[in-house]
Structure formats: structure tokens, C-alpha cells
Coordinates of C-alpha atoms in Angstrom, one line a residue:
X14 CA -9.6 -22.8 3.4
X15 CA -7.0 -20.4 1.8
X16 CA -5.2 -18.0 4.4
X17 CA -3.3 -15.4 3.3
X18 CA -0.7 -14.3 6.3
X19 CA 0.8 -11.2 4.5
X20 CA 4.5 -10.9 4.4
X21 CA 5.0 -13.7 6.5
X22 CA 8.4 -15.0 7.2
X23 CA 9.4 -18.6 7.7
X24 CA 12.0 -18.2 10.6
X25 CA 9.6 -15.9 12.3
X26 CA 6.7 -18.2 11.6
X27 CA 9.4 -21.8 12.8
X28 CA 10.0 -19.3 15.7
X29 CA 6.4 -18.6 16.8
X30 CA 5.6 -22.3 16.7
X31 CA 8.6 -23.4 18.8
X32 CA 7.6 -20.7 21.5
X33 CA 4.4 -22.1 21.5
X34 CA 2.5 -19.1 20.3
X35 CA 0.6 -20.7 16.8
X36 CA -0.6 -23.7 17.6
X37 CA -2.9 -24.5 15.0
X38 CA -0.3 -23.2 12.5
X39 CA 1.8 -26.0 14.4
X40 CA -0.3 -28.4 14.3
X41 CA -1.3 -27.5 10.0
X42 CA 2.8 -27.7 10.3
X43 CA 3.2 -31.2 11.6
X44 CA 0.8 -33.3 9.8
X45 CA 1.2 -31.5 6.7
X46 CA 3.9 -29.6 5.0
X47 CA 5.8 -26.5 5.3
X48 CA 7.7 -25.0 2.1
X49 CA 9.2 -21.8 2.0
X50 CA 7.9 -20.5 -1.5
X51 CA 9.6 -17.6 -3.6
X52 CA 7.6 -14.0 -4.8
X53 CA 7.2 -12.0 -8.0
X54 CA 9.6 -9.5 -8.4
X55 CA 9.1 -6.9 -7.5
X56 CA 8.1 -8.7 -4.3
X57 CA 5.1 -6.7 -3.4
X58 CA 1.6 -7.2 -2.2
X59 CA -0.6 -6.2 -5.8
X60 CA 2.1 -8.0 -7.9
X61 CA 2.4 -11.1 -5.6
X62 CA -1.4 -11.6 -4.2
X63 CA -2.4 -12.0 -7.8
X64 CA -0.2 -14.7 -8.2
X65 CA -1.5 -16.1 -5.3
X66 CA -5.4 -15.5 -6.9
X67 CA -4.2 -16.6 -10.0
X68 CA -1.5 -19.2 -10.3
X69 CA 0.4 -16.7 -12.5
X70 CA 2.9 -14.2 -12.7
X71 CA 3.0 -10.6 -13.9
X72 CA 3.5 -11.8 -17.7
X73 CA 0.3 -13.1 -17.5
X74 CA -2.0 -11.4 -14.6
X75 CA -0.8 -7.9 -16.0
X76 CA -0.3 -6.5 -12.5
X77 CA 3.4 -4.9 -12.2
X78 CA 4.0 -2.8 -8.7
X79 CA 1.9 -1.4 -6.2
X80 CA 3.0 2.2 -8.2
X81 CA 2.7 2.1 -11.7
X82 CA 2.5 4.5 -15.1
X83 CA -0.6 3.1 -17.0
X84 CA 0.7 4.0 -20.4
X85 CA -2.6 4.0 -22.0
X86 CA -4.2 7.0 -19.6
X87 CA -1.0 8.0 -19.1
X88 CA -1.3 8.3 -14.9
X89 CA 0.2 7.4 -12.6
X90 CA -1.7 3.9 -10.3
X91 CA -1.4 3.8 -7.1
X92 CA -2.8 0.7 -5.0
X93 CA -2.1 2.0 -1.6
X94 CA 1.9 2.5 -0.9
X95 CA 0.9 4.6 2.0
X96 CA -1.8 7.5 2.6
X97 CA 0.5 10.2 1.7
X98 CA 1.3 8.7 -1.7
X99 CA -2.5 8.0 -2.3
X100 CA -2.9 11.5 -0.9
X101 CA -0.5 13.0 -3.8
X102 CA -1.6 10.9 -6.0
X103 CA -5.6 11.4 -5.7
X104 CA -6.9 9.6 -3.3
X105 CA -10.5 9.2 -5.2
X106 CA -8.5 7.5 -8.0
X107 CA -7.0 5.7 -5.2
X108 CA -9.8 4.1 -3.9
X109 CA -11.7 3.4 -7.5
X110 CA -8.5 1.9 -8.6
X111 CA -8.1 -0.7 -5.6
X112 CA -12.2 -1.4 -5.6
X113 CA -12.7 -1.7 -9.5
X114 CA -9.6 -1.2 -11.7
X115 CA -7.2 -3.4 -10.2
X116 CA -9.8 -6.3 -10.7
X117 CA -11.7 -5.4 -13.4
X118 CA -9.9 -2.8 -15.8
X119 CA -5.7 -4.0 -15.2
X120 CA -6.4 -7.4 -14.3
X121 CA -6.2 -9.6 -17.2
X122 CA -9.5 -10.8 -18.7
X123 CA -8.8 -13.8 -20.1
X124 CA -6.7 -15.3 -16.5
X125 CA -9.2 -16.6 -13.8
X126 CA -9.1 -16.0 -10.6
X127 CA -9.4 -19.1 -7.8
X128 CA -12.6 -17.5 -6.8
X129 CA -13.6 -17.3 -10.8
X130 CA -12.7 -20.9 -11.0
X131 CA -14.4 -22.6 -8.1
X132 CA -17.9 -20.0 -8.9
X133 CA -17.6 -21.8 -12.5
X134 CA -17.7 -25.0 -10.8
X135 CA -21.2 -24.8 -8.5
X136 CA -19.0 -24.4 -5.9
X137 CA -20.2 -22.4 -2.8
X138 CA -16.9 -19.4 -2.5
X139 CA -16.5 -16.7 0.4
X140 CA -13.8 -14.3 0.6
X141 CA -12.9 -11.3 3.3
X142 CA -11.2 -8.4 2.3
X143 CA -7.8 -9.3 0.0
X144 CA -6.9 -7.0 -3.4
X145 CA -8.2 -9.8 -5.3
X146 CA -11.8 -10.2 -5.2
X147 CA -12.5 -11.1 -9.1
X148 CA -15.3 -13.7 -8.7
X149 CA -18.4 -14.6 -10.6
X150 CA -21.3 -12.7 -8.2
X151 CA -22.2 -9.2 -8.4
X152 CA -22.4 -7.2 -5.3
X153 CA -23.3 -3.5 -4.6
X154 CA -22.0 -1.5 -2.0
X155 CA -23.3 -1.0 1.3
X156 CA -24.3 2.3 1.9
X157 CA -25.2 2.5 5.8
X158 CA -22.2 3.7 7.5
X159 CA -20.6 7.0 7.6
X160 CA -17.4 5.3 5.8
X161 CA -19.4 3.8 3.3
X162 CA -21.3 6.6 2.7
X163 CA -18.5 9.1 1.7
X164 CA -17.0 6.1 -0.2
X165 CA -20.5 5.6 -2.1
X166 CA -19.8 9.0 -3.2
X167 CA -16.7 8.0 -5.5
X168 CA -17.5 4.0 -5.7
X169 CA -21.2 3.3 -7.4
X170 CA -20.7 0.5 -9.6
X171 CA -21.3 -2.9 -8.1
X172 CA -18.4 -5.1 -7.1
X173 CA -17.9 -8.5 -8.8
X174 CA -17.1 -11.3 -6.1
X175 CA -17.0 -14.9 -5.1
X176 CA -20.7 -15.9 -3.6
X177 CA -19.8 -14.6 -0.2
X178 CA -17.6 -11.6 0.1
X179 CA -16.6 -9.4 2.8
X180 CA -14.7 -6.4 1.5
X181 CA -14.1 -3.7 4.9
X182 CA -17.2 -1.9 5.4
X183 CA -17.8 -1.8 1.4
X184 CA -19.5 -5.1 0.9
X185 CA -21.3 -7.1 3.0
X186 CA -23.5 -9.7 1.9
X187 CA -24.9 -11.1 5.1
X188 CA -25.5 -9.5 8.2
X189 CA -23.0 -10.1 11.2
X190 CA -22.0 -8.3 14.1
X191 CA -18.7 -7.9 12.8
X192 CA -17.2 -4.3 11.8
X193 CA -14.4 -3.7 10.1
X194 CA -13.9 0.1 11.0
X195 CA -13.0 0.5 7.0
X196 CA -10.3 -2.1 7.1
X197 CA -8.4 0.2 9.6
X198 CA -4.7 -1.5 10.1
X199 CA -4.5 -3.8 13.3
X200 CA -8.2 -4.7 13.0
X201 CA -8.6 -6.6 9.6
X202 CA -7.5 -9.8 11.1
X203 CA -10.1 -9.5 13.4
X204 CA -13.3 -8.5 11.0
X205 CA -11.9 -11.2 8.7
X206 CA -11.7 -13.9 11.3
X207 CA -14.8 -12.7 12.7
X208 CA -17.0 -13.2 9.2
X209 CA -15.3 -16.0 8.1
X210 CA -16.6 -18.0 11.2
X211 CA -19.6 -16.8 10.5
X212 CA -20.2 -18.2 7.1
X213 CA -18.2 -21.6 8.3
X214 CA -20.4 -22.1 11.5
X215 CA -23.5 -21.7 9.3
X216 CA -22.5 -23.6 6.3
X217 CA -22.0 -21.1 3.8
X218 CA -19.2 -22.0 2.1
X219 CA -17.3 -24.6 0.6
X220 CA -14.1 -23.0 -0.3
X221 CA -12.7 -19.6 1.5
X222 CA -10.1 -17.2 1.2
X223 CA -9.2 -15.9 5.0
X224 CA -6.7 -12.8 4.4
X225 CA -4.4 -11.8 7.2
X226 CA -3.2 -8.4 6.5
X227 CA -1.7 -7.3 9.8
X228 CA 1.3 -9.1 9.8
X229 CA 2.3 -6.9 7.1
X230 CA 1.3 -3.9 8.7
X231 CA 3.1 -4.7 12.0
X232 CA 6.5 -5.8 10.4
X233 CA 6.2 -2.3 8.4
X234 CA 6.3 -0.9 11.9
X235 CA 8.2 -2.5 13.9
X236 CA 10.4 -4.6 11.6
X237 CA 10.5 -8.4 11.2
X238 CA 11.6 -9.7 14.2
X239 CA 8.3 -8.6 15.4
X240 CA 6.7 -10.9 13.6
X241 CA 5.5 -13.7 16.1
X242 CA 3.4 -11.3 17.9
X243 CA 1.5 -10.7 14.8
X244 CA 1.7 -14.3 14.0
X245 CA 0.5 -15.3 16.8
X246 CA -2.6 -12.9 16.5
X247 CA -3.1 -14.6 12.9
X248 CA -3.5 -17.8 14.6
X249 CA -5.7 -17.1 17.0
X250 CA -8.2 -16.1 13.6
X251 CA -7.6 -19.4 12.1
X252 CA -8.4 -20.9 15.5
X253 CA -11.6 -18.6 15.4
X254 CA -13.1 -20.4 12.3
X255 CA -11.5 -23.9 13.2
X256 CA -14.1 -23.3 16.1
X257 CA -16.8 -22.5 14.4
X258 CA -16.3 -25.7 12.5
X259 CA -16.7 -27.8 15.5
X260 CA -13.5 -27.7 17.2
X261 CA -10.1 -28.3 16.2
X262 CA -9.9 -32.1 15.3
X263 CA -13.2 -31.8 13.7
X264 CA -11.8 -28.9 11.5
X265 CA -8.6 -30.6 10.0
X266 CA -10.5 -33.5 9.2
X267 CA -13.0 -31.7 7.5
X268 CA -11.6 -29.3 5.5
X269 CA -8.2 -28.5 3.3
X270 CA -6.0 -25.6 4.6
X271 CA -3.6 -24.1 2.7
X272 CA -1.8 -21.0 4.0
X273 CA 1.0 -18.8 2.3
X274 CA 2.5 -15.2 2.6
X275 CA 2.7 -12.9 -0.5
X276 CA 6.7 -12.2 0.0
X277 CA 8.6 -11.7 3.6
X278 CA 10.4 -9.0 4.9
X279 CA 13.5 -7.1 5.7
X280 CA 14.9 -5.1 8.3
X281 CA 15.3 -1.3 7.1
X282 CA 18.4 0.4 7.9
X283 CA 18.8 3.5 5.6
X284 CA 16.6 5.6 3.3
X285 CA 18.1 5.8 -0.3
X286 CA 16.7 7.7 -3.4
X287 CA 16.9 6.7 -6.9
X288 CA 14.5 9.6 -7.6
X289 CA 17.4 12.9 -7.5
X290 CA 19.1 10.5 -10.6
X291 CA 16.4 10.8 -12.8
X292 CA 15.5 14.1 -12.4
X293 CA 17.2 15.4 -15.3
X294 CA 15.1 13.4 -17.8
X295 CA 12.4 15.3 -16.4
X296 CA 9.8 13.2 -14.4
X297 CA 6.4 13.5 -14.9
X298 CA 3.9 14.3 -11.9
X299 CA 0.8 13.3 -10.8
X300 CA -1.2 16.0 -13.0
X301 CA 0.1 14.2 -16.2
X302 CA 3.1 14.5 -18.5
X303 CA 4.1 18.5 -19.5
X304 CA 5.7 19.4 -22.1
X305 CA 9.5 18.6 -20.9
X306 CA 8.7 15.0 -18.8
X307 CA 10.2 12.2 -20.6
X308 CA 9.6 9.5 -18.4
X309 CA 8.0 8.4 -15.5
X310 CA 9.0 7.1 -11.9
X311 CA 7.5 4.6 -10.1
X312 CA 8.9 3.9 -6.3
X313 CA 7.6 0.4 -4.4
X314 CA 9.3 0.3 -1.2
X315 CA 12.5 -1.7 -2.0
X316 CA 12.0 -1.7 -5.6
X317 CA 11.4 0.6 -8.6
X318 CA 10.5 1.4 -12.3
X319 CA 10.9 3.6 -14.8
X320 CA 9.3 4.3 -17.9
X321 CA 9.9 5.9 -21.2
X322 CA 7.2 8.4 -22.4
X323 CA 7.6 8.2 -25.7
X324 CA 8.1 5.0 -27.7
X325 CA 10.0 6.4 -29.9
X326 CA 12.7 7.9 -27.5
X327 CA 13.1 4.2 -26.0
X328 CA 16.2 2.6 -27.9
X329 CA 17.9 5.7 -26.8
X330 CA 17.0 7.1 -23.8
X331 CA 17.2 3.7 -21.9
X332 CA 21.0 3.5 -22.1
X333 CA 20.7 6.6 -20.3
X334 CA 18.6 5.9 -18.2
X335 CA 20.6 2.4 -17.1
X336 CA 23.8 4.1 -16.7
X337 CA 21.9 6.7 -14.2
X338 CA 20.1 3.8 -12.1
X339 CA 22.8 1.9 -11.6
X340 CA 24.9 4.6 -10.6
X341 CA 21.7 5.6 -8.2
X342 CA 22.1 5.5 -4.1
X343 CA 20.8 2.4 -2.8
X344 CA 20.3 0.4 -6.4
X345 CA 21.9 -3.4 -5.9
X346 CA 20.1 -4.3 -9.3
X347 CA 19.0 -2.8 -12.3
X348 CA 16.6 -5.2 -15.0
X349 CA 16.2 -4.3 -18.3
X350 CA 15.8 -5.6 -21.7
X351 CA 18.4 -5.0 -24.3
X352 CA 16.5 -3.1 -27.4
X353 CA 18.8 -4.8 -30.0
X354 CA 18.0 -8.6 -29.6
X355 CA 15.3 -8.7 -26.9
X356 CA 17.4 -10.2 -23.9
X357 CA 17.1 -9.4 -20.2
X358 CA 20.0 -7.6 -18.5
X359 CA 20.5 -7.8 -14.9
X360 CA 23.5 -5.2 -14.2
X361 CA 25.2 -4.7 -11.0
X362 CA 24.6 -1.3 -9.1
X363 CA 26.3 1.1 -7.2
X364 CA 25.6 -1.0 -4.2
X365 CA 26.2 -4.1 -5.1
X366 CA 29.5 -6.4 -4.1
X367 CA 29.5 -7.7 -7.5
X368 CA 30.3 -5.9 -11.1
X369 CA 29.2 -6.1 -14.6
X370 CA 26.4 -7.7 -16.1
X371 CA 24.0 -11.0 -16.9
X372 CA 22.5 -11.4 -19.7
X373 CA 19.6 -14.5 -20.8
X374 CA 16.9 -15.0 -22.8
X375 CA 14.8 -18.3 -23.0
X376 CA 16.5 -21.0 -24.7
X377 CA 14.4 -22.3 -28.3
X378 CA 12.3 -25.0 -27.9
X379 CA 14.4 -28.6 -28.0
X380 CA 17.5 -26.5 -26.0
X381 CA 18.7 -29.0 -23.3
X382 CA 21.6 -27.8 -20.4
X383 CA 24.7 -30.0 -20.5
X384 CA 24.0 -32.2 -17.5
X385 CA 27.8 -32.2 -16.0
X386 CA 27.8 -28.0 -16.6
X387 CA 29.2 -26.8 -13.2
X388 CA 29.7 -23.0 -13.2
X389 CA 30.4 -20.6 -10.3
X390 CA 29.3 -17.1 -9.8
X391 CA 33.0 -15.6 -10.0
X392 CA 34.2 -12.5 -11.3
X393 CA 35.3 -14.3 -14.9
X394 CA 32.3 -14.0 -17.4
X395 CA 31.1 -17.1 -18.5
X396 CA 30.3 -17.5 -23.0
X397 CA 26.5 -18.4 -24.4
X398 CA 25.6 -21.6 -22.3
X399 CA 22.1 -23.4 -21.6
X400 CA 21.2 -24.1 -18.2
X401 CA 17.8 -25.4 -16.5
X402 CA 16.4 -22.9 -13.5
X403 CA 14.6 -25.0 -10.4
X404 CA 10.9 -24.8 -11.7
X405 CA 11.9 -26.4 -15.5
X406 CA 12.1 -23.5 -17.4
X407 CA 15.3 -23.4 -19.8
X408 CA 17.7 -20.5 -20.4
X409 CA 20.4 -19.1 -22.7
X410 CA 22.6 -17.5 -20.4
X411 CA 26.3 -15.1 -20.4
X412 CA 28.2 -12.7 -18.4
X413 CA 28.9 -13.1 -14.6
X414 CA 26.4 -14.9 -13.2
X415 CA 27.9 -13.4 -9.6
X416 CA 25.8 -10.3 -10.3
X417 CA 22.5 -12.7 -8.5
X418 CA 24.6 -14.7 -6.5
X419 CA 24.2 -18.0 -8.6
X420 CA 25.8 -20.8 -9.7
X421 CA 25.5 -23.8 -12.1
X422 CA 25.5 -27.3 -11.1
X423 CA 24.8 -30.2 -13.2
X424 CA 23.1 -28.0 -15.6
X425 CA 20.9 -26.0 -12.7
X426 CA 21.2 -22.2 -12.0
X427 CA 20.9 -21.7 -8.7
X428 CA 21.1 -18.9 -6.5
X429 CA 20.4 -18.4 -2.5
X430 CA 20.6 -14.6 -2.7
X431 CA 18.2 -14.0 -5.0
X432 CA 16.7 -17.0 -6.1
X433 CA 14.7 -17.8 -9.0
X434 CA 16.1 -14.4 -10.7
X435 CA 15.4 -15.5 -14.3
X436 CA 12.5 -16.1 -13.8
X437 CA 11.0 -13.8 -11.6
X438 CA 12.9 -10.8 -14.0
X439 CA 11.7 -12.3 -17.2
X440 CA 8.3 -12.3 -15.7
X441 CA 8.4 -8.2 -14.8
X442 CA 10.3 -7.1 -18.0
X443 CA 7.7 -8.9 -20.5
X444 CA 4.7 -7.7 -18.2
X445 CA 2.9 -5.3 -20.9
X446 CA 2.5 -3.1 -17.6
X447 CA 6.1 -2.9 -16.4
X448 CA 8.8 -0.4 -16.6
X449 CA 11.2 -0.1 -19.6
X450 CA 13.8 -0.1 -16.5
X451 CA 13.6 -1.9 -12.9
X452 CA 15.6 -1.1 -10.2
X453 CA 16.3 -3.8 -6.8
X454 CA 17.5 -2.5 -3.6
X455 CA 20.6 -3.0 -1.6
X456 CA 20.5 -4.8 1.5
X457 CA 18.8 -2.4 3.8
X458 CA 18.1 0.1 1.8
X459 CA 13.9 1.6 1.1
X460 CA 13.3 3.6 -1.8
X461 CA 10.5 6.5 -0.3
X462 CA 7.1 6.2 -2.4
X463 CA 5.5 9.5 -3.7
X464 CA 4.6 10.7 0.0
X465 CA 8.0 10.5 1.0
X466 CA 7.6 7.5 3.3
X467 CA 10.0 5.1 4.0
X468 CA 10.5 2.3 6.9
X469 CA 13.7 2.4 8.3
X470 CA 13.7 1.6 11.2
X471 CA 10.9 -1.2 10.4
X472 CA 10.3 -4.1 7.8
X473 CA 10.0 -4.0 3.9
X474 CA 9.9 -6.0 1.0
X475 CA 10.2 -5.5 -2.8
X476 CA 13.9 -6.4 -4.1
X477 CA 15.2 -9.1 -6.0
X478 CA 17.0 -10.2 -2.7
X479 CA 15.6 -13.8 -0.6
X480 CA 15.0 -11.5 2.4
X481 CA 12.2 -9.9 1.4
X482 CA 11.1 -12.8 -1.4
X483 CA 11.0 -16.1 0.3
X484 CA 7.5 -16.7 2.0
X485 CA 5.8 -19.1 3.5
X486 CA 3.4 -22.2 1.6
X487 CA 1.8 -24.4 3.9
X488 CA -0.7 -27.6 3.3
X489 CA -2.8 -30.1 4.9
X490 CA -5.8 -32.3 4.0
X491 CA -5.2 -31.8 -0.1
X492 CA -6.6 -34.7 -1.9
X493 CA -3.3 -35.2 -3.5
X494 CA -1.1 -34.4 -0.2
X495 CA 1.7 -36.3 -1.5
X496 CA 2.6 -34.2 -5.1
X497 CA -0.1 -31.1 -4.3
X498 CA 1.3 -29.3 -7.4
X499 CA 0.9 -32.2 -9.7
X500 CA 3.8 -31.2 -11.6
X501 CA 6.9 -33.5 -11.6
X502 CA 9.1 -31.3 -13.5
X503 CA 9.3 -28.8 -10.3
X504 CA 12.4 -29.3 -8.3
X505 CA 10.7 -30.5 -4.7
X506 CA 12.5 -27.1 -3.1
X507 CA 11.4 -25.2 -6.2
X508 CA 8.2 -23.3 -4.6
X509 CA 6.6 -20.5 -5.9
X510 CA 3.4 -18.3 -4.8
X511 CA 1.8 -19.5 -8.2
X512 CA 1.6 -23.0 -6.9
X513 CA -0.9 -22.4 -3.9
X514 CA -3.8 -21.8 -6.4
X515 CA -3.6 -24.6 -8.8
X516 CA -3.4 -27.0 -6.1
X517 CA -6.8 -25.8 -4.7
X518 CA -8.3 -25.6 -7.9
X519 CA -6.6 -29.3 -8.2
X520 CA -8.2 -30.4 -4.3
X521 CA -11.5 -29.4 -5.8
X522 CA -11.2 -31.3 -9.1
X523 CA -11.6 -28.0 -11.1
X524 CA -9.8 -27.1 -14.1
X525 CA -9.2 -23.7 -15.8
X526 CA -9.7 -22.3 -19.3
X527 CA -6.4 -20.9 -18.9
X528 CA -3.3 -22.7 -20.1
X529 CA -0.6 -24.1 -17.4
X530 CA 2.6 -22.1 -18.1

């Protein structure tokens, strides 16, 4: 089993098990193991539970925000920042965008999806509602309920599925007593644990995804030291379907569990807005560019993007453009890619504590980091060197590698603040989808979506930054408990959200027709 506790974070989740409030997450804890695991950047839910669905970042899955400019229609996507963003943005495109586009139309063909995997395999999948639904099965929409009914209206088409899927009220394909109330937040852990012991008590499934959305929902709220109450009501799910599998000790020794968080949260102190810097290029709104919009702004919680128009306008707009986000209230970070040569640029903000700018690239193939390289993250720039990130991937790197908090050691970049940022930046700039510019936030800082909302006051995720990045990855029961990821060249603190699906599809013996990056 697969369950997805959204925006869990590890000290909240050590915390609820050493107050006794998640047991079986205690117990999953104790005879397994407990990693904390890094996000995409930026580090929310559309971009990060694709990885999860996937094994794959952005690069590759194609999915870059939760609000993005789809340069191809140019229109604005929105997958659901908050109801007054999907409000002003249409909700009807809303709602066909999360139920068919994000899956079917911006998804990327050719990358399989866990369920897509498995279904290829003869083996039995079920699934409750999660953004990711891509499977092998076609389902229609039910069309009994006075929510389904209006959203039959917008939605026709059938839905394509794992064998079993559970999707709110939308799709149903066995009858339960369980209601979602249309996935209304504070209830989808319930109607999720309520199905998925369902299709465990009668043997419908072999492999299932369990999504936990709540958690997300009530650190939004009420920030995330709040967490362990909605941890604990996570649990108690789990629990639900361990029961339904004949108990506890009956369940573990059964079945593989695997559980992980899409990203984590942080406390929100202060609403900033990037938004006022840009509005001199012209922005364009949600009717579609006019005749003056030059670009395109794209707001996800504690991150942003901005996109160039017109092509053609790129090489020299985007200095502009740079110079005005990092001068922005609230920016840390701003990501680009240099036009000349193709590099990434991560430059320091207005609200960062360090200055200037790191630039890399990957490093050609052959390209090996000096093993005694030791460099520190001061203000002196450091010349052209190779270094060796924590998941194996080689770099050509310069300028002050202070601006992400990192350091070199025996040839590694490291960083605690923001880790992974290679990476995880390379991954959003050469996403076909992405921004031409990306903008992190400063500690406590939100960035309000296109309905003005913000969380301060609350919990939210999206930056560059560990606090809202570093999840949780849990597993027990794997065939190969010992190396799950089957991939030596990973440092063994090196985890990512890309790992949890290839070791399921690893558990079950299944390969994929796409490559391993």
C-alpha cells in the first residue's frame, strides 16, 4: 500500500509518534525505515505528487506549478491554489483541467504512471482520490448526486484509472456506503480510508494508493505545528484498512507499506507581492494576452514564475525581468537560465542574507569532481570547478555558492538550507512548461495566488528553502528492504520523492518502458 500524507513534516510526524498519537505509523517506523526525502521545486502538490506517481521530476513529467501559462493555448492553468483563484480564473476550466488535462493533455505521454505500470503487469490497482489518476482502465463519471450532476455538465468524457478508483463523488466503481461530500476538505481522509477498506477487506486489490489530503489542508490553516492532530487522524485511516486486512499483525506481514509527503510546510508570517514589480511589463489576465501584455505571472504560494510572451522578446526582456524579481518584496531566490550559454543562475534576492549569484550547468560526460575539493559557502566567488551533488549527478559550478547555503566537501555540494538546489532548479528551468524566470520565497514570506489569498498566519510550502521541501519517506515489508531504491550511486541520506515509486514498481518485480534518469 502507497499512502500519501500531504505536506507531512518529519518533526511533526517523530513528534506525533513519541506522544503516542500514530501508532501504526510508529510501529511502520520501528520495523522499517524512516527517511526524510526532498521535493520538486517549486515544492508544491501538482509538481511534487507526480513525482511521487511517476519517479520523475518536472523535466520529465511536464508538470511545473500548481499556476501555470500553457504557452501553446496561451491561458493561464490553474489546479486548484484556492477557490478564489479557480474562481478568477474559470472555474469550469478549473475543474476539466484537474479531472482530464492534468493527466491526460500536460502529463507527459511517454512517462508511466505507478498505476500505468502495475495495470501493464496483470496486477489488480485501486486508487482514492490523488491528482494523479493516469491508469490503464476507463471509467465514466457517476452521475447520481446533485454534485456530480452539475459537474457532469462540464466533465463528459470518461476518466482513465487504475482498476479500482475512487475520485470524490466523480468516480465510483463499486458501490460503498462511503461519501465523499465532493472531496470537501476535512473529510477526504475519511471517504479515502473508508473505500480503501472496502476494496482491502474484499480482496480487490493488490497494490493501492491511500491519499491523505487533510494534513495539508489543516497546516494551511492552522500552521505546522498543528500537524500531529492531523497526523494523527491520518493514522487512524491507515489503521482503518490495516483492519480490514485482518488486524494489525496480519496487515504488516501481508502487505508492503510505503508512505511519503509531497513537500512539508512552513510557518507564515508576512504576505509579500512580487506581482506590483512586474506590472510594468504588462501582465496578462485571465481573458488572454491584449495587445500591451508581455508576459505572464504565475503565483504558487511560496513560489513563482514568470513567462515571456513572445519568444522573440526573451534574450532581452529577461534581464529585465531578473533585475525586477530580485529586487521584488519577499523574493530569497530568483532561477533562471542564462540565454548566452544555456546555464542556470540562481541570484540572491532582496531578501536574502547572502549576495550575488551561482551559476552551473551539468558537467560533460567523463567530468569527475576532485575528491579532496573542500569549498565553503563564503562571500569570495569560487572559478569553474566540478563537484558531485548527493543523488550522483555531476556539475560545473562558479560564483558564491553562499547564495543556497552550500558547501563542498570532498568533491560533494551540499547544502542544509536548501538542499539538493542543483538539481531540483535544473529540473524546473528545463521543464518545457516552466517559467523563463522562478522566483523562491524568503523565510516566512507567501506570495498571494490570483484570488488574493495568502496563509499567514498558517502553513505553506513552495520555496527552494528545507522548510517547506523536506518530507517524509517511510517503508516496511519491501522485498528488497535493505537497498529499496536499488541504486548504489545514491548517497544513503540522499532521498528524493522520485524514489517512492520505483521501489514499488521494484517490490512488485515490474519494470517500465521509461528510462531511469
Amino acid at each position: 500500500m502507497f499512502a500519501v500524507v500531504d505536506g507531512c513534516d518529519p518533526a511533526q510526524l517523530r513528534r506525533a509518534i513519541a506522544e503516542g498519537r500514530a501508532p501504526v505509523l510508529a510501529r511502520a517506523v520501528a520495523e522499517g525505515e524512516l527517511h526524510e526525502s526532498v521535493a520538486a521545486f517549486p515544492s508544491v502538490t501538482p509538481v511534487c505528487a507526480t513525482a511521487l506517481a511517476t519517479g520523475v521530476r518536472q523535466d520529465r513529467h511536464r508538470i511545473p506549478s500548481i499556476n501555470w501559462w500553457d504557452r501553446t493555448r496561451e491561458r493561464y492553468v490553474e489546479y486548484g491554489s484556492s477557490f478564489r483563484a479557480s474562481r478568477r480564473l474559470g472555474i469550469a476550466r478549473q475543474l476539466a483541467d484537474v479531472t482530464y488535462h492534468l493527466n491526460g493533455r500536460h502529463l507527459a505521454p511517454e512517462v508511466e504512471t505507478v498505476y500505468e505500470s502495475l495495470d501493464d503487469a496483470g496486477i489488480r490497482t485501486g486508487g482514492t482520490t490523488f491528482l494523479i489518476t493516469r491508469g490503464r482502465h476507463r471509467h465514466r463519471l457517476a452521475r447520481d448526486r446533485m454534485a456530480t450532476k452539475f459537474s457532469a455538465t462540464l466533465l463528459r468524457a470518461p476518466m482513465m484509472g487504475p482498476k479500482e478508483l475512487f475520485f470524490a463523488d466523480l468516480v465510483a466503481t463499486r458501490e460503498t456506503a462511503c461519501r465523499s461530500r465532493f472531496g470537501h476538505p476535512g473529510l477526504r481522509d475519511q471517504h479515502a480510508g473508508c473505500v480503501s477498506a472496502h476494496l482491502v477487506e474484499n480482496d480487490l486489490v493488490d497494490f493501492l494508493l491511500l491519499s491523505l489530503p487533510d494534513n495539508d489542508t489543516h497546516s494551511h490553516a492552522h500552521g505546522p505545528d498543528a500537524q500531529v492532530e492531523s497526523i494523527e487522524a491520518a493514522d487512524r485511516e491507515i489503521a482503518r484498512v490495516a483492519e480490514a486486512a485482518g488486524g494489525l499483525d496480519r496487515f504488516f506481514a501481508e502487505w508492503a507499506l510505503v508512505v511519503a509527503s509531497d513537500h512539508s510546510h512552513t510557518f507564515v508570517e508576512r504576505r509579500a507581492d512580487p506581482r506590483p514589480a512586474f506590472e510594468p511589463f504588462g501582465i496578462t489576465g485571465p481573458s488572454g494576452p491584449k495587445r500591451r501584455d508581455r508576459i505572464a505571472y504565475c503565483p504558487a504560494s511560496r513560489a513563482a514564475m514568470v513567462y515571456v510572451l513572445d519568444p522573440a522578446e526573451r534574450p532581452r526582456l529577461l534581464p529585465e525581468l531578473v533585475a525586477a524579481g530580485r529586487a521584488a518584496d519577499g523574493v530569497e531566490l530568483a532561477v533562471w537560465r542564462d540565454p548566452a550559454d544555456g546555464s542556470g543562475v540562481i541570484g540572491a534576492g532582496v531578501d536574502s542574507d547572502a549576495e550575488g549569484e551561482l551559476r552551473f550547468r551539468p558537467a560533460p560526460d567523463g567530468a569527475e569532481p576532485d575528491a579532496s575539493s573542500t569549498l565553503d559557502g563564503g562571500p569570495v566567488a569560487v572559478p569553474e570547478t566540478v563537484v558531485r551533488d548527493q543523488r550522483g549527478g555531476t556539475w560545473i559550478v562558479s560564483g558564491r555558492l553562499g547564495v543556497v547555503g552550500a558547501a563542498v566537501s570532498a568533491g560533494v555540494l551540499k547544502s542544509a538550507s536548501h538542499p539538493d538546489p542543483l538539481g531540483r532548479c535544473w529540473s524546473a528551468l528545463t521543464c518545457v512548461n516552466s517559467g523563463d524566470l522562478l522566483l523562491s520565497a524568503a523565510a516566512g514570506a507567501e506570495f498571494p495566488d490570483w484570488g488574493g489569498v495568502d496563509h499567514v498566519g498558517g502553513g505553506s510550502h513552495g520555496s527552494l528553502r528545507a522548510d517547506d521541501a523536506v518530507g517524509i519517506l517511510i517503508h516496511h515489508g519491501l522485498h528488497d528492504q535493505e537497498d529499496p531504491r536499488g541504486r548504489p550511486e545514491l548517497a544513503p541520506d540522499a532521498w528524493s520523492i522520485e524514489d517512492a515509486t520505483p521501489m514499488i514498481r521494484r517490490h512488485f518485480g515490474v519494470g517500465t518502458t521509461t528510462s531511469t534518469p
